[in-house]
Amino acid sequence: MSSQDETSPKPEAQLVSVSAAPDLASADDAAQLAKLGYKQELRRNFTMLEVFGIAFSIMGLLPSIASTLTYSIPAGPVGMVWGWFLASGFIFIVGLAMADLGSAMPTSGGLYWWTHFFASPKTRNPLSFLVGYSNTLGLVGGLCSIDYGFSLMFLSVIVIAKDGNYTPTNGAVYGVFLACVTCHAILASTMSRIMGKLQTVFVVMNFVLIAATIIALPIGKHQADRRNDAHYIFAQTENLTTWPTGWTFMLSWLSPIWTIGAFDSCVHMSEEAANATKAVPYGILMSIGSCWFFGFIIMIVLAACISPDLESVLGSSFGQPMAQIYYDALGKHGTLGLMALLFTVQFLMGLSILVAASRQSWAFSRDGALPFSKFFRPISVRFGYIPLRAIWGCAFLAAILGLLSLIAPAAAQALFSLAVAGNDLAWGTPIFCRIWWGQKKFVPGPFYTGDKFSVPIAWTAIIFLIFGIFLSMFPVDGPSPTPQNMNYTVVINMAVWLGALAYYCIDARKWFKGPKITIDTDTLTEGQAQALREEGLEVDGLARPGFTGEEAAAGGTGTEKTGGVVH
């Protein structure tokens, strides 16, 4: 869909200067955003701790571990414990590379904005377009996988309460999933004014659940005399797949890769964060570091308390290996209590990721790249300066993707990997563009890993992210998958990536010229205007180098100087 209808400001619209309204942001934050070409439209009501909180809440450490134990248990305790530790270390390196960028240029659409800024003139538009779509769909895929995990946990509590005399249908799973997505959309729409404060509550609930688990499991009445020894915890390998043992260990990395996979939410909350140049990078690193450390402890406790009969744990009649681990240690009533707390925290994860996904979708529509961008672009003042339509658009798309759960569990599992592969590509591309094409253009922010370490860190992050993409596409059970246990990630993600590139080549190349400028160009100094020209950003009234009449005829000359606001 062409965005030519968005290239001219509405007649009744007024130009907005670089300065923001005092109730939205400080002058420094507004000026920092203006350097990137955007006016302040969202209220900055997230502190550094709350930016950390939204990422940590989305990660939802223990519920995410519970949802992904099917990846780590087949490799045995070594896969659970050391797979977590090693993969988390590499993820922290990715976080360092992203923190460098997030501190230098904090904006809600950071990933595709950075890609466009650093890439070569020939590649910047298609790569930016691809990253924007991959990141948007990756975040919505994350919402789907979190809410799908919630539905399984919720229904497993019913199974436990009925002593195993209930088997949920695929329809029941989708029904709970749909109700969960709808509730998230309602809460994200109506609680915006306290959403930042809620992140602190969500973090506290996460730590309550973690503490309850690591204390209750080892002292559980059914577990006191049969905890596993240190050799079993740290050195016992298993292979419950038909892959070689070494590759089964590598597949166990999918658990931390999926769990610690929401740190880019700090980037998407940039325009709602106070002192964003520090809040964003430290939010990224604190969330990854916390999950690395506490996840390692949790995995040690689980390995100490899990039944050595790992196949029976994986094939639990409760439908959740974590429910079986709780049940073996604590019995029925203890399991019901902890599982109820577990799915409650999982529910809060879904709310936080919907908030982050809506900000990325809104930013992408602000630049005219999404279908129906003009519809999703406006900000709702009545509901607290939030992208209300983008929230419901993400929820609707999640509801459609969730229909995969009606087909088969294998198809639903692809939602997990959609988040992994989609986000890995979106994270790696701007990092690559920076060190391959744009290193000389990079101006560090307050957080910087330094001239000596920044580039090696970036290359390490890129290699790991490429590996993560390929890893997420392997069938988990073995090299000869059936239609029932096939990993459909390769199908879904290639459809997303090739579809985005096809859309760009067929139509979007005529009008998508990268991030648009929403500040009033009349307030720019000559030096600022020249900088914008040199970077090729689309600004009404400022010609870009090499901008031809053919491009103008194709609809690439204008931009929205003003954002839509719904009162």
mmCIF file of C-alpha atoms in Angstrom, residues 340-523:
data_model
loop_
_atom_site.group_PDB
_atom_site.id
_atom_site.type_symbol
_atom_site.label_atom_id
_atom_site.label_comp_id
_atom_site.label_asym_id
_atom_site.label_seq_id
_atom_site.Cartn_x
_atom_site.Cartn_y
_atom_site.Cartn_z
ATOM 1 C CA ALA A 340 -1.142 -19.813 39.809
ATOM 2 C CA LEU A 341 1.600 -17.301 40.628
ATOM 3 C CA LEU A 342 3.512 -18.461 37.555
ATOM 4 C CA PHE A 343 0.696 -17.837 35.081
ATOM 5 C CA THR A 344 -0.092 -14.509 36.779
ATOM 6 C CA VAL A 345 3.456 -13.295 36.106
ATOM 7 C CA GLN A 346 3.196 -14.709 32.574
ATOM 8 C CA PHE A 347 0.057 -12.608 32.077
ATOM 9 C CA LEU A 348 1.943 -9.486 33.157
ATOM 10 C CA MET A 349 4.689 -10.338 30.652
ATOM 11 C CA GLY A 350 2.150 -10.232 27.849
ATOM 12 C CA LEU A 351 0.890 -6.819 28.930
ATOM 13 C CA SER A 352 4.401 -5.364 28.916
ATOM 14 C CA ILE A 353 5.356 -6.748 25.508
ATOM 15 C CA LEU A 354 2.128 -5.450 23.962
ATOM 16 C CA VAL A 355 3.096 -1.972 25.190
ATOM 17 C CA ALA A 356 6.558 -2.320 23.605
ATOM 18 C CA ALA A 357 5.220 -3.811 20.355
ATOM 19 C CA SER A 358 2.694 -1.017 19.963
ATOM 20 C CA ARG A 359 5.434 1.616 20.275
ATOM 21 C CA GLN A 360 7.514 -0.018 17.546
ATOM 22 C CA SER A 361 4.426 -0.350 15.323
ATOM 23 C CA TRP A 362 3.487 3.266 15.961
ATOM 24 C CA ALA A 363 7.010 4.466 15.156
ATOM 25 C CA PHE A 364 7.011 2.473 11.918
ATOM 26 C CA SER A 365 3.619 3.869 10.926
ATOM 27 C CA ARG A 366 4.868 7.366 11.792
ATOM 28 C CA ASP A 367 7.361 6.834 8.970
ATOM 29 C CA GLY A 368 4.600 5.614 6.666
ATOM 30 C CA ALA A 369 5.909 2.061 6.278
ATOM 31 C CA LEU A 370 3.054 -0.064 7.622
ATOM 32 C CA PRO A 371 -0.155 -0.758 5.737
ATOM 33 C CA PHE A 372 -2.825 1.659 6.929
ATOM 34 C CA SER A 373 -0.111 3.859 8.472
ATOM 35 C CA LYS A 374 -2.382 6.877 8.365
ATOM 36 C CA PHE A 375 -4.895 5.025 10.538
ATOM 37 C CA PHE A 376 -2.377 3.714 13.086
ATOM 38 C CA ARG A 377 -0.340 6.930 13.257
ATOM 39 C CA PRO A 378 -2.470 9.140 15.589
ATOM 40 C CA ILE A 379 -1.748 9.535 19.291
ATOM 41 C CA SER A 380 -4.667 9.456 21.724
ATOM 42 C CA VAL A 381 -4.643 12.369 24.160
ATOM 43 C CA ARG A 382 -7.756 11.159 25.966
ATOM 44 C CA PHE A 383 -6.095 7.893 26.953
ATOM 45 C CA GLY A 384 -2.831 9.522 28.039
ATOM 46 C CA TYR A 385 -0.735 10.287 24.922
ATOM 47 C CA ILE A 386 -0.490 6.676 23.770
ATOM 48 C CA PRO A 387 -0.743 5.030 20.316
ATOM 49 C CA LEU A 388 -4.165 3.554 21.037
ATOM 50 C CA ARG A 389 -4.830 2.273 17.525
ATOM 51 C CA ALA A 390 -1.400 0.656 17.315
ATOM 52 C CA ILE A 391 -2.121 -1.205 20.569
ATOM 53 C CA TRP A 392 -5.307 -2.715 19.179
ATOM 54 C CA GLY A 393 -3.692 -3.356 15.793
ATOM 55 C CA CYS A 394 -0.970 -5.447 17.448
ATOM 56 C CA ALA A 395 -3.568 -7.299 19.525
ATOM 57 C CA PHE A 396 -5.643 -8.071 16.431
ATOM 58 C CA LEU A 397 -2.617 -9.377 14.538
ATOM 59 C CA ALA A 398 -1.677 -11.538 17.535
ATOM 60 C CA ALA A 399 -5.186 -12.989 17.588
ATOM 61 C CA ILE A 400 -4.846 -13.932 13.903
ATOM 62 C CA LEU A 401 -1.395 -15.492 14.323
ATOM 63 C CA GLY A 402 -2.657 -17.369 17.370
ATOM 64 C CA LEU A 403 -4.949 -19.380 15.120
ATOM 65 C CA LEU A 404 -1.868 -21.538 14.484
ATOM 66 C CA SER A 405 -2.579 -23.139 17.856
ATOM 67 C CA LEU A 406 -5.699 -24.698 16.316
ATOM 68 C CA ILE A 407 -3.592 -26.592 13.787
ATOM 69 C CA ALA A 408 -1.071 -28.450 15.927
ATOM 70 C CA PRO A 409 1.346 -27.813 18.807
ATOM 71 C CA ALA A 410 4.241 -27.821 16.316
ATOM 72 C CA ALA A 411 2.679 -24.952 14.378
ATOM 73 C CA ALA A 412 2.082 -23.040 17.617
ATOM 74 C CA GLN A 413 5.700 -23.590 18.662
ATOM 75 C CA ALA A 414 6.739 -21.657 15.556
ATOM 76 C CA LEU A 415 5.437 -18.557 17.325
ATOM 77 C CA PHE A 416 8.300 -18.921 19.807
ATOM 78 C CA SER A 417 10.887 -19.047 17.059
ATOM 79 C CA LEU A 418 9.210 -16.251 15.083
ATOM 80 C CA ALA A 419 10.119 -13.980 17.968
ATOM 81 C CA VAL A 420 13.686 -15.334 18.100
ATOM 82 C CA ALA A 421 14.556 -15.241 14.391
ATOM 83 C CA GLY A 422 12.625 -12.060 13.608
ATOM 84 C CA ASN A 423 14.210 -10.096 16.422
ATOM 85 C CA ASP A 424 17.700 -11.527 15.879
ATOM 86 C CA LEU A 425 17.701 -10.210 12.315
ATOM 87 C CA ALA A 426 16.342 -6.860 13.483
ATOM 88 C CA TRP A 427 19.009 -6.562 16.183
ATOM 89 C CA GLY A 428 21.940 -7.704 14.077
ATOM 90 C CA THR A 429 21.326 -5.605 10.971
ATOM 91 C CA PRO A 430 21.836 -2.120 12.495
ATOM 92 C CA ILE A 431 24.888 -3.347 14.406
ATOM 93 C CA PHE A 432 26.349 -4.686 11.153
ATOM 94 C CA CYS A 433 25.499 -1.507 9.227
ATOM 95 C CA ARG A 434 27.226 0.593 11.836
ATOM 96 C CA ILE A 435 30.576 -1.245 11.718
ATOM 97 C CA TRP A 436 30.527 -2.079 7.992
ATOM 98 C CA TRP A 437 29.369 1.219 6.488
ATOM 99 C CA GLY A 438 28.839 3.796 9.190
ATOM 100 C CA GLN A 439 31.558 3.564 11.834
ATOM 101 C CA LYS A 440 32.884 7.009 10.925
ATOM 102 C CA LYS A 441 29.404 8.475 11.386
ATOM 103 C CA PHE A 442 28.942 6.954 14.838
ATOM 104 C CA VAL A 443 29.005 9.513 17.661
ATOM 105 C CA PRO A 444 28.884 7.775 21.065
ATOM 106 C CA GLY A 445 26.408 8.768 23.740
ATOM 107 C CA PRO A 446 26.969 8.869 27.507
ATOM 108 C CA PHE A 447 27.277 5.066 27.546
ATOM 109 C CA TYR A 448 30.019 3.682 25.305
ATOM 110 C CA THR A 449 32.082 0.499 25.437
ATOM 111 C CA GLY A 450 35.077 2.379 24.064
ATOM 112 C CA ASP A 451 37.038 2.574 20.810
ATOM 113 C CA LYS A 452 39.070 -0.498 21.718
ATOM 114 C CA PHE A 453 36.190 -2.850 22.522
ATOM 115 C CA SER A 454 33.132 -1.505 20.696
ATOM 116 C CA VAL A 455 33.849 -3.013 17.257
ATOM 117 C CA PRO A 456 34.964 -6.487 18.499
ATOM 118 C CA ILE A 457 31.865 -6.586 20.697
ATOM 119 C CA ALA A 458 29.713 -5.711 17.676
ATOM 120 C CA TRP A 459 31.248 -8.457 15.501
ATOM 121 C CA THR A 460 30.793 -11.033 18.271
ATOM 122 C CA ALA A 461 27.150 -9.991 18.610
ATOM 123 C CA ILE A 462 26.566 -10.312 14.855
ATOM 124 C CA ILE A 463 28.063 -13.808 14.675
ATOM 125 C CA PHE A 464 26.006 -14.967 17.643
ATOM 126 C CA LEU A 465 22.770 -13.520 16.226
ATOM 127 C CA ILE A 466 23.337 -15.267 12.890
ATOM 128 C CA PHE A 467 23.908 -18.503 14.766
ATOM 129 C CA GLY A 468 20.723 -17.891 16.778
ATOM 130 C CA ILE A 469 18.659 -17.465 13.613
ATOM 131 C CA PHE A 470 19.844 -20.781 12.196
ATOM 132 C CA LEU A 471 19.475 -22.518 15.567
ATOM 133 C CA SER A 472 15.845 -21.412 15.897
ATOM 134 C CA MET A 473 14.985 -23.095 12.595
ATOM 135 C CA PHE A 474 16.199 -26.594 13.445
ATOM 136 C CA PRO A 475 13.654 -29.301 14.320
ATOM 137 C CA VAL A 476 14.107 -29.897 18.032
ATOM 138 C CA ASP A 477 13.484 -33.660 18.096
ATOM 139 C CA GLY A 478 15.888 -34.720 15.368
ATOM 140 C CA PRO A 479 17.000 -34.529 11.742
ATOM 141 C CA SER A 480 14.030 -36.471 10.327
ATOM 142 C CA PRO A 481 10.978 -34.470 11.374
ATOM 143 C CA THR A 482 7.392 -35.456 10.752
ATOM 144 C CA PRO A 483 4.631 -32.963 9.981
ATOM 145 C CA GLN A 484 3.700 -33.158 13.670
ATOM 146 C CA ASN A 485 7.122 -32.175 15.053
ATOM 147 C CA MET A 486 8.489 -30.107 12.172
ATOM 148 C CA ASN A 487 9.854 -26.662 13.033
ATOM 149 C CA TYR A 488 7.864 -24.305 10.818
ATOM 150 C CA THR A 489 9.939 -21.262 11.724
ATOM 151 C CA VAL A 490 11.796 -21.381 8.429
ATOM 152 C CA VAL A 491 8.474 -21.181 6.596
ATOM 153 C CA ILE A 492 7.007 -18.382 8.695
ATOM 154 C CA ASN A 493 10.122 -16.233 8.875
ATOM 155 C CA MET A 494 11.017 -16.594 5.225
ATOM 156 C CA ALA A 495 7.458 -15.573 4.399
ATOM 157 C CA VAL A 496 7.900 -12.482 6.593
ATOM 158 C CA TRP A 497 11.309 -11.515 5.210
ATOM 159 C CA LEU A 498 10.671 -12.322 1.556
ATOM 160 C CA GLY A 499 7.216 -10.772 1.803
ATOM 161 C CA ALA A 500 8.657 -7.537 3.200
ATOM 162 C CA LEU A 501 11.326 -7.371 0.490
ATOM 163 C CA ALA A 502 8.793 -8.196 -2.222
ATOM 164 C CA TYR A 503 6.481 -5.475 -0.912
ATOM 165 C CA TYR A 504 9.391 -3.039 -1.015
ATOM 166 C CA CYS A 505 10.473 -3.988 -4.552
ATOM 167 C CA ILE A 506 6.962 -3.965 -6.004
ATOM 168 C CA ASP A 507 5.565 -0.856 -4.376
ATOM 169 C CA ALA A 508 7.299 0.609 -1.319
ATOM 170 C CA ARG A 509 10.507 1.530 -3.145
ATOM 171 C CA LYS A 510 8.464 4.197 -4.915
ATOM 172 C CA TRP A 511 7.617 6.037 -1.713
ATOM 173 C CA PHE A 512 9.534 4.694 1.268
ATOM 174 C CA LYS A 513 12.640 6.838 1.715
ATOM 175 C CA GLY A 514 13.382 5.980 5.315
ATOM 176 C CA PRO A 515 12.534 7.807 8.548
ATOM 177 C CA LYS A 516 10.528 10.981 8.109
ATOM 178 C CA ILE A 517 11.031 14.301 9.843
ATOM 179 C CA THR A 518 8.170 15.399 12.104
ATOM 180 C CA ILE A 519 9.713 18.552 13.580
ATOM 181 C CA ASP A 520 9.034 21.992 12.137
ATOM 182 C CA THR A 521 11.834 22.592 9.649
ATOM 183 C CA ASP A 522 11.376 26.340 10.055
ATOM 184 C CA THR A 523 12.991 26.036 13.488
#
